[in-house]
């Protein structure tokens, strides 16, 4: 309890919030790193997952890659990249991208693949090109699951991005590593609390986005349907 | 006119779906392909708009082989109605109907206005246009499917068991509606069903298919019932069934039609 009290005291101290190493700056760095990592991972995974989901070819390869990537220990990978690339943000970002890809890839693939094939067939028979079927039918209908994949990836990255501070002066992880080194456990715990809070906020935001997409893009009219039928 | 010239389809698994099928589907008539599952009837239908490519042989529309045409453009020029509507669940009814015109570059507003009048044409209240397919009954969805297929005013309509998923009463209504529309529009309709009664009701010409799309018999309903080509057709159309074998009995000076079980089905005039 004393640690928790100490951590809260540390958090409410205005001196810790401002300045170059202040909470606001670290929070911003942490968010930016997460956004960068998830962005890069999405750029790689979404097209691959969507194409595999659309063609229904290569799904076993996707499963294998996603599974293998999940099994990679992030700290080990991070050390490897840091040794190869030196101190700085590049190594952690690359390690975190590897961490984020499986969830994003699986979500994109599963989202598209779960769309009723009859709907795609109907769109094709109507004279939609394959690209149109993907953009106008499969992506809108698979969007909640695709976003779910991004949401899972974000959650993993935001939590694991603390490790970036291991080799770079970046993010909320600094408080953990500084606290650990100086035995300032109050600061360490405060850092952990901040990461948890950030993760929860991002989770809430993405869950809300998922809900909005579901009710407005994927299945519009369902809200009204439930109302009229009850 | 649609022409099948010796078409065959063998899937890479070795399954033969269609084996040397030839048929001329005359313009402005309803031709019904009827057969049980595995007869390759849907495969044949889907060859017309190149959803399936024949392994050998050719499908021609007005003397031009469809294989030479751009598949996407070809499909936009042919109306297609499938079982359970195949409507896009995330688009409103009116946008579903307007799909092909919009693909063809018609302004969205014009396409929507036309779609509204098409809804009326197929017997739906235009106010349903703002709803989503999931908010409609099965029968209403099928009507929307028909409206969508008609939206670009195609000459040809392909209908793949379009009324198979609705209850018998609604199916009957939809069949009547189709006949009424056809009387106005005179499209070239190729219709696939496994329901012989539906085939007899709708068809100008019925083509009874065996497995691998071998033609068992072809002709108008009366011919097929009166003179089934073989036992397969006889069984398939139920020519020997009690419901099809009628006789008359004189009651109070009038001829009453009675079926094979002795049940009265009507009065002759």
XYZ file of C-alpha atoms in Angstrom:
499
model
C 0.000 0.000 0.000
C 2.823 2.378 0.727
C 4.082 1.890 -2.805
C 0.652 2.668 -4.185
C 0.380 5.777 -2.007
C 3.835 6.782 -3.135
C 2.915 6.206 -6.748
C -0.240 8.302 -6.427
C 1.721 11.044 -4.679
C 4.236 10.891 -7.515
C 1.482 11.146 -10.064
C -0.248 14.141 -8.517
C 2.996 16.094 -8.222
C 2.660 18.786 -10.910
C 6.435 18.882 -11.265
C 6.349 15.401 -12.828
C 3.915 16.383 -15.563
C 5.654 19.240 -17.366
C 9.068 19.541 -18.958
C 11.114 17.436 -21.366
C 10.928 14.204 -19.364
C 7.480 15.001 -17.984
C 4.448 12.748 -18.093
C 2.770 14.660 -20.928
C 5.796 14.301 -23.158
C 6.307 10.639 -22.290
C 2.616 9.954 -22.800
C 2.795 11.632 -26.205
C 5.870 9.611 -27.147
C 4.242 6.422 -26.024
C 1.110 7.156 -28.056
C 3.127 8.138 -31.120
C 5.246 4.997 -30.911
C 2.117 2.874 -30.583
C 0.458 4.652 -33.494
C 3.578 4.281 -35.654
C 3.934 0.592 -34.867
C 0.266 -0.224 -35.357
C 0.236 1.889 -38.518
C 3.181 0.041 -40.042
C 1.801 -3.327 -38.946
C -1.598 -2.470 -40.443
C 0.011 -1.338 -43.692
C 1.632 -4.764 -43.982
C -1.107 -6.999 -42.559
C -4.319 -5.494 -43.884
C -3.601 -5.853 -47.621
C -2.203 -9.357 -47.138
C -5.045 -10.453 -44.872
C -7.699 -8.950 -47.119
C -6.264 -10.541 -50.270
C -5.973 -13.934 -48.581
C -9.509 -13.588 -47.201
C -10.884 -12.582 -50.601
C -9.171 -15.259 -52.671
C -9.431 -17.840 -49.880
C -5.970 -18.950 -50.876
C -2.973 -19.154 -48.585
C -5.007 -19.190 -45.393
C -2.884 -21.980 -43.913
C 0.260 -19.945 -44.605
C -1.305 -16.958 -42.857
C -2.192 -19.125 -39.889
C 1.318 -20.508 -39.674
C 2.969 -17.089 -39.946
C 0.624 -15.542 -37.407
C 1.123 -18.429 -35.017
C 4.905 -18.400 -35.360
C 5.094 -14.637 -34.937
C 3.012 -14.847 -31.780
C 5.515 -17.283 -30.302
C 8.469 -14.921 -30.800
C 9.597 -13.457 -27.456
C 9.408 -9.699 -27.887
C 12.170 -8.857 -25.421
C 14.540 -11.239 -27.183
C 13.636 -9.805 -30.560
C 14.061 -6.306 -29.206
C 17.545 -7.104 -27.902
C 18.436 -8.652 -31.234
C 17.285 -5.592 -33.183
C 18.962 -3.247 -30.692
C 22.250 -5.110 -31.039
C 22.000 -4.969 -34.814
C 20.722 -1.418 -35.148
C 22.136 0.240 -32.031
C 20.473 2.456 -29.485
C 17.405 4.271 -30.745
C 13.775 3.777 -31.620
C 14.198 1.782 -34.853
C 14.927 -1.517 -33.123
C 11.971 -1.411 -30.713
C 9.609 -0.243 -33.441
C 10.598 -3.174 -35.640
C 10.276 -5.647 -32.787
C 6.857 -4.260 -31.892
C 5.718 -4.435 -35.516
C 6.508 -8.146 -35.474
C 4.423 -8.381 -32.316
C 1.499 -6.480 -33.838
C 1.303 -8.255 -37.186
C -0.284 -11.568 -36.114
C -3.369 -9.982 -34.538
C -3.879 -7.471 -37.327
C -3.333 -10.102 -39.999
C -5.629 -12.652 -38.394
C -8.336 -10.016 -37.938
C -8.181 -8.844 -41.544
C -8.185 -12.366 -42.889
C -10.958 -13.591 -40.598
C -13.082 -10.496 -41.184
C -13.110 -10.875 -44.958
C -13.358 -14.632 -44.917
C -16.369 -14.578 -42.611
C -18.455 -12.593 -45.111
C -21.147 -14.888 -46.516
C -19.717 -16.100 -49.853
C -23.191 -15.839 -51.388
C -23.086 -12.054 -50.945
C -19.770 -11.787 -52.781
C -21.106 -14.093 -55.495
C -24.206 -11.945 -55.886
C -22.072 -8.821 -56.182
C -19.913 -10.519 -58.804
C -22.958 -11.714 -60.751
C -24.222 -8.131 -60.624
C -21.142 -6.992 -62.501
C -18.905 -5.712 -59.714
C -15.189 -6.055 -60.383
C -13.087 -7.947 -57.840
C -11.692 -4.670 -56.475
C -15.192 -3.299 -56.027
C -16.313 -6.483 -54.285
C -13.432 -6.072 -51.847
C -13.931 -2.346 -51.235
C -17.687 -2.034 -51.370
C -18.817 -5.372 -50.000
C -16.216 -7.381 -48.134
C -14.413 -4.595 -46.275
C -17.605 -2.887 -45.023
C -19.056 -6.235 -43.954
C -15.819 -7.476 -42.392
C -14.903 -4.129 -40.824
C -15.799 -4.917 -37.202
C -13.584 -7.992 -37.186
C -10.799 -6.167 -39.039
C -10.941 -3.375 -36.465
C -10.999 -6.042 -33.756
C -7.639 -7.265 -35.031
C -6.231 -3.739 -34.932
C -7.670 -3.326 -31.447
C -5.945 -6.473 -30.187
C -2.689 -5.402 -31.831
C -2.925 -1.932 -30.302
C -3.478 -3.331 -26.859
C -0.428 -5.573 -27.122
C 1.721 -2.795 -28.524
C 0.719 -0.127 -26.044
C 1.588 -2.448 -23.181
C 4.771 -3.780 -24.714
C 5.966 -0.368 -25.958
C 7.283 0.152 -22.414
C 10.157 -2.061 -23.548
C 11.168 0.584 -26.092
C 12.603 2.519 -23.171
C 15.069 -0.334 -22.684
C 17.119 0.910 -25.631
C 15.677 4.346 -26.357
C 14.821 7.441 -24.368
C 11.189 7.063 -25.220
C 7.772 6.553 -23.746
C 6.289 5.717 -20.399
C 8.633 2.768 -20.043
C 11.341 5.256 -18.964
C 9.640 5.586 -15.597
C 9.802 1.851 -15.112
C 13.431 1.506 -16.098
C 14.541 4.620 -14.150
C 12.513 3.488 -11.150
C 14.010 0.037 -11.343
C 17.550 1.350 -11.589
C 17.199 3.918 -8.783
C 14.959 1.715 -6.649
C 12.298 4.407 -6.876
C 9.438 1.953 -6.801
C 6.829 4.672 -6.433
C 7.900 6.108 -9.790
C 7.999 2.642 -11.289
C 4.484 1.858 -10.151
C 3.286 5.292 -11.317
C 4.688 4.500 -14.770
C 2.920 1.160 -14.787
C -0.351 2.816 -13.778
C 0.002 5.320 -16.602
C 0.540 2.510 -19.128
C -2.509 0.676 -17.802
C -4.615 3.826 -17.972
C -3.484 4.516 -21.527
C -4.181 0.929 -22.568
C -7.683 1.091 -21.080
C -8.430 4.396 -22.802
C -7.251 3.109 -26.186
C -9.240 -0.047 -25.661
C -12.373 1.962 -24.918
C -11.848 4.218 -27.934
C -11.315 1.320 -30.328
C -14.216 -0.645 -28.901
C -16.409 2.406 -29.454
C -15.106 2.737 -33.015
C -15.875 -0.911 -33.619
C -19.402 -0.413 -32.343
C -19.988 2.668 -34.474
C -18.713 0.897 -37.592
C -20.869 -2.121 -36.843
C -24.082 -0.157 -36.437
C -23.470 2.362 -39.212
C -21.465 0.547 -41.874
C -21.726 -3.204 -41.467
C -25.232 -3.742 -40.211
C -27.133 -0.469 -40.445
C -30.796 -0.803 -39.640
C -30.272 -3.485 -37.026
C -30.773 -1.017 -34.173
C -34.036 0.074 -35.713
C -35.015 -3.545 -36.281
C -34.583 -4.449 -32.639
C -36.657 -1.432 -31.683
C -39.547 -2.213 -33.998
C -39.642 -5.870 -33.035
C -39.727 -5.353 -29.301
C -31.499 -15.608 -77.963
C -29.159 -17.680 -75.842
C -27.507 -20.690 -77.376
C -25.618 -23.471 -75.624
C -23.394 -25.305 -78.111
C -22.089 -28.637 -76.847
C -21.025 -27.223 -73.491
C -19.346 -29.411 -70.901
C -18.010 -28.629 -67.477
C -15.592 -30.822 -65.606
C -14.276 -29.523 -62.310
C -10.624 -30.025 -61.415
C -11.726 -32.614 -58.869
C -12.889 -34.705 -61.837
C -16.596 -34.149 -61.177
C -18.525 -33.821 -64.409
C -21.252 -31.232 -63.832
C -22.353 -30.838 -67.433
C -21.751 -33.197 -70.309
C -22.297 -32.067 -73.915
C -25.361 -29.872 -73.432
C -26.963 -28.006 -76.298
C -30.020 -25.778 -76.175
C -31.501 -22.751 -77.848
C -33.260 -20.391 -75.467
C -35.623 -18.278 -77.576
C -35.920 -14.548 -76.993
C -38.852 -13.058 -75.076
C -39.867 -16.407 -73.602
C -39.488 -18.125 -70.265
C -37.390 -21.254 -70.523
C -37.181 -23.316 -67.357
C -34.392 -25.772 -66.627
C -35.734 -28.232 -64.120
C -33.878 -31.054 -62.446
C -32.894 -32.367 -59.070
C -29.681 -31.333 -57.354
C -26.634 -32.490 -59.262
C -28.342 -32.017 -62.604
C -25.978 -29.141 -63.411
C -28.815 -26.687 -63.995
C -27.270 -23.886 -61.958
C -23.906 -24.496 -63.623
C -25.591 -24.007 -67.009
C -27.250 -20.804 -65.860
C -23.986 -19.425 -64.564
C -22.255 -20.109 -67.857
C -24.436 -17.475 -69.497
C -22.962 -14.613 -67.479
C -19.546 -16.243 -67.215
C -19.761 -16.983 -63.513
C -18.708 -20.436 -64.694
C -16.558 -21.048 -67.764
C -17.370 -24.198 -69.726
C -14.534 -26.692 -70.113
C -15.550 -27.113 -73.743
C -18.264 -25.816 -76.023
C -19.610 -22.289 -76.211
C -22.453 -20.142 -74.963
C -23.705 -17.520 -77.394
C -25.943 -14.534 -76.881
C -27.419 -13.246 -80.122
C -24.813 -15.178 -82.102
C -21.890 -13.757 -80.159
C -19.889 -16.011 -77.904
C -19.886 -14.763 -74.318
C -16.293 -15.919 -73.840
C -15.189 -13.051 -76.090
C -16.915 -10.460 -73.931
C -15.608 -8.696 -70.867
C -17.066 -10.655 -67.967
C -17.880 -7.621 -65.815
C -19.569 -5.733 -68.663
C -21.437 -8.892 -69.683
C -22.778 -9.413 -66.166
C -23.990 -5.820 -65.975
C -25.968 -6.395 -69.158
C -27.748 -9.465 -67.761
C -30.194 -9.487 -64.862
C -29.476 -12.100 -62.227
C -31.797 -13.200 -59.440
C -30.546 -15.725 -56.945
C -31.972 -17.718 -54.104
C -32.445 -15.680 -50.916
C -32.071 -12.504 -52.882
C -28.329 -12.103 -52.491
C -28.971 -8.503 -51.493
C -26.155 -6.449 -49.994
C -27.110 -6.353 -46.301
C -25.289 -3.070 -45.620
C -27.084 -1.093 -48.293
C -30.651 0.171 -48.316
C -33.211 -1.502 -50.524
C -33.209 1.398 -52.953
C -29.403 1.370 -53.197
C -29.480 -2.372 -53.776
C -31.870 -1.893 -56.669
C -29.764 0.974 -58.021
C -26.537 -1.078 -57.893
C -26.090 -1.874 -61.571
C -27.203 1.500 -62.971
C -24.766 3.196 -60.582
C -22.014 0.810 -61.713
C -22.897 1.803 -65.264
C -22.360 5.460 -64.405
C -25.940 6.641 -63.962
C -26.091 9.490 -61.437
C -26.992 8.167 -58.000
C -29.995 10.442 -57.643
C -31.463 9.370 -60.996
C -30.740 5.719 -60.255
C -32.499 5.982 -56.891
C -35.541 7.646 -58.403
C -35.768 4.894 -61.037
C -35.272 2.291 -58.326
C -38.247 3.677 -56.408
C -40.555 3.239 -59.383
C -39.164 -0.259 -59.965
C -40.101 -1.169 -56.398
C -43.672 -0.242 -57.199
C -43.451 -2.221 -60.384
C -42.605 -5.426 -58.470
C -45.418 -4.794 -56.009
C -43.542 -3.180 -53.143
C -44.367 0.022 -51.301
C -41.646 2.540 -52.249
C -41.426 3.509 -48.580
C -39.573 0.215 -48.087
C -36.748 1.692 -50.141
C -35.167 3.302 -47.106
C -35.050 0.033 -45.192
C -32.285 -2.523 -45.138
C -32.735 -6.029 -46.583
C -32.669 -7.563 -43.089
C -35.786 -5.590 -42.208
C -37.811 -7.210 -45.010
C -39.613 -10.545 -45.185
C -38.222 -13.277 -47.433
C -40.859 -12.621 -50.076
C -40.179 -8.885 -50.050
C -36.456 -9.547 -50.393
C -37.107 -11.687 -53.464
C -39.155 -8.907 -54.998
C -36.257 -6.527 -54.365
C -33.973 -9.096 -56.005
C -36.184 -9.065 -59.095
C -36.300 -5.258 -59.114
C -32.512 -5.146 -58.878
C -32.140 -7.544 -61.786
C -34.462 -5.366 -63.894
C -32.858 -2.054 -62.952
C -30.511 -1.771 -65.916
C -33.294 -2.956 -68.251
C -31.430 -6.055 -69.460
C -32.735 -8.198 -72.303
C -31.886 -11.359 -70.433
C -32.905 -12.403 -66.951
C -31.227 -15.356 -65.259
C -33.142 -16.699 -62.293
C -31.517 -19.290 -60.061
C -34.191 -20.889 -57.858
C -35.299 -17.381 -56.947
C -38.404 -18.462 -55.052
C -36.949 -21.537 -53.410
C -36.574 -20.094 -49.931
C -40.059 -18.712 -49.372
C -43.205 -20.445 -48.188
C -45.599 -21.927 -50.785
C -48.187 -19.152 -50.579
C -45.617 -16.404 -51.077
C -43.968 -18.473 -53.803
C -47.260 -18.589 -55.640
C -47.629 -14.808 -55.353
C -44.115 -14.270 -56.633
C -44.712 -16.604 -59.569
C -47.881 -14.697 -60.488
C -45.987 -11.430 -60.175
C -43.256 -12.713 -62.472
C -45.788 -13.798 -65.104
C -47.493 -10.410 -64.890
C -44.153 -8.612 -65.285
C -43.167 -10.852 -68.153
C -46.422 -10.078 -69.969
C -45.366 -6.402 -69.863
C -41.659 -6.747 -70.388
C -41.133 -9.753 -72.642
C -37.627 -10.539 -71.398
C -35.631 -13.584 -72.364
C -35.798 -15.496 -69.117
C -33.771 -18.558 -68.226
C -35.136 -19.943 -64.990
C -33.727 -22.758 -62.895
C -35.739 -24.744 -60.382
C -36.068 -28.205 -58.891
C -39.814 -27.722 -58.462
C -41.685 -29.244 -61.412
C -44.904 -27.434 -60.503
C -43.074 -24.126 -60.628
C -41.600 -25.108 -63.990
C -45.015 -25.985 -65.406
C -46.532 -22.772 -64.048
C -43.945 -20.403 -65.424
C -42.452 -21.961 -68.492
C -43.134 -21.387 -72.149
C -40.747 -24.259 -72.558
C -39.597 -26.786 -69.954
C -36.279 -28.611 -70.172
C -36.118 -31.597 -67.837
C -32.540 -32.454 -66.928
C -31.010 -35.644 -65.637
C -27.657 -35.808 -63.897
C -24.805 -34.091 -65.792
C -27.354 -31.902 -67.566
C -28.457 -34.582 -69.999
C -31.748 -33.456 -71.516
C -34.402 -35.972 -70.547
C -37.210 -34.148 -72.297
C -37.933 -30.748 -73.685
C -41.260 -29.187 -74.536
C -44.315 -27.399 -73.236
C -45.778 -28.575 -69.954
C -48.779 -30.287 -71.558
C -46.598 -32.358 -73.872
C -44.382 -33.503 -71.067
C -47.306 -34.478 -68.872
C -49.204 -36.119 -71.696
C -46.276 -38.054 -73.071
C -43.333 -38.401 -70.719
C -40.320 -39.447 -72.770
C -39.258 -42.184 -70.355
C -39.619 -43.491 -66.828
C -37.244 -40.877 -65.472
C -39.426 -38.032 -66.724
C -42.581 -39.880 -65.745
C -41.340 -40.173 -62.163
C -39.850 -36.697 -62.067
C -42.999 -34.921 -63.181
C -45.096 -37.270 -61.109
C -47.224 -38.241 -64.110
C -48.465 -41.324 -62.264
C -49.082 -39.563 -58.973
C -52.607 -39.457 -57.683
C -52.658 -35.652 -57.868
C -51.895 -35.643 -61.599
C -54.289 -38.395 -62.712
C -57.696 -36.819 -62.947
C -60.980 -38.290 -63.949
C -64.472 -36.866 -64.210
C -67.676 -37.838 -62.508
C -71.123 -36.527 -63.293
C -72.773 -34.820 -60.337
C -76.086 -32.942 -60.740
C -75.602 -32.823 -64.474
C -72.079 -31.325 -64.295
C -68.681 -32.903 -64.808
C -66.635 -32.851 -61.587
C -62.896 -33.480 -61.779
C -61.598 -36.005 -59.279
C -57.953 -36.893 -58.611
C -56.470 -40.345 -58.169
C -57.386 -40.509 -54.490
C -61.017 -39.686 -55.223
C -60.673 -36.123 -53.906
C -62.703 -33.515 -55.785
C -60.415 -30.871 -57.319
C -62.772 -28.844 -59.495
C -65.639 -28.611 -61.943
C -65.341 -28.795 -65.736
C -67.148 -26.208 -67.805
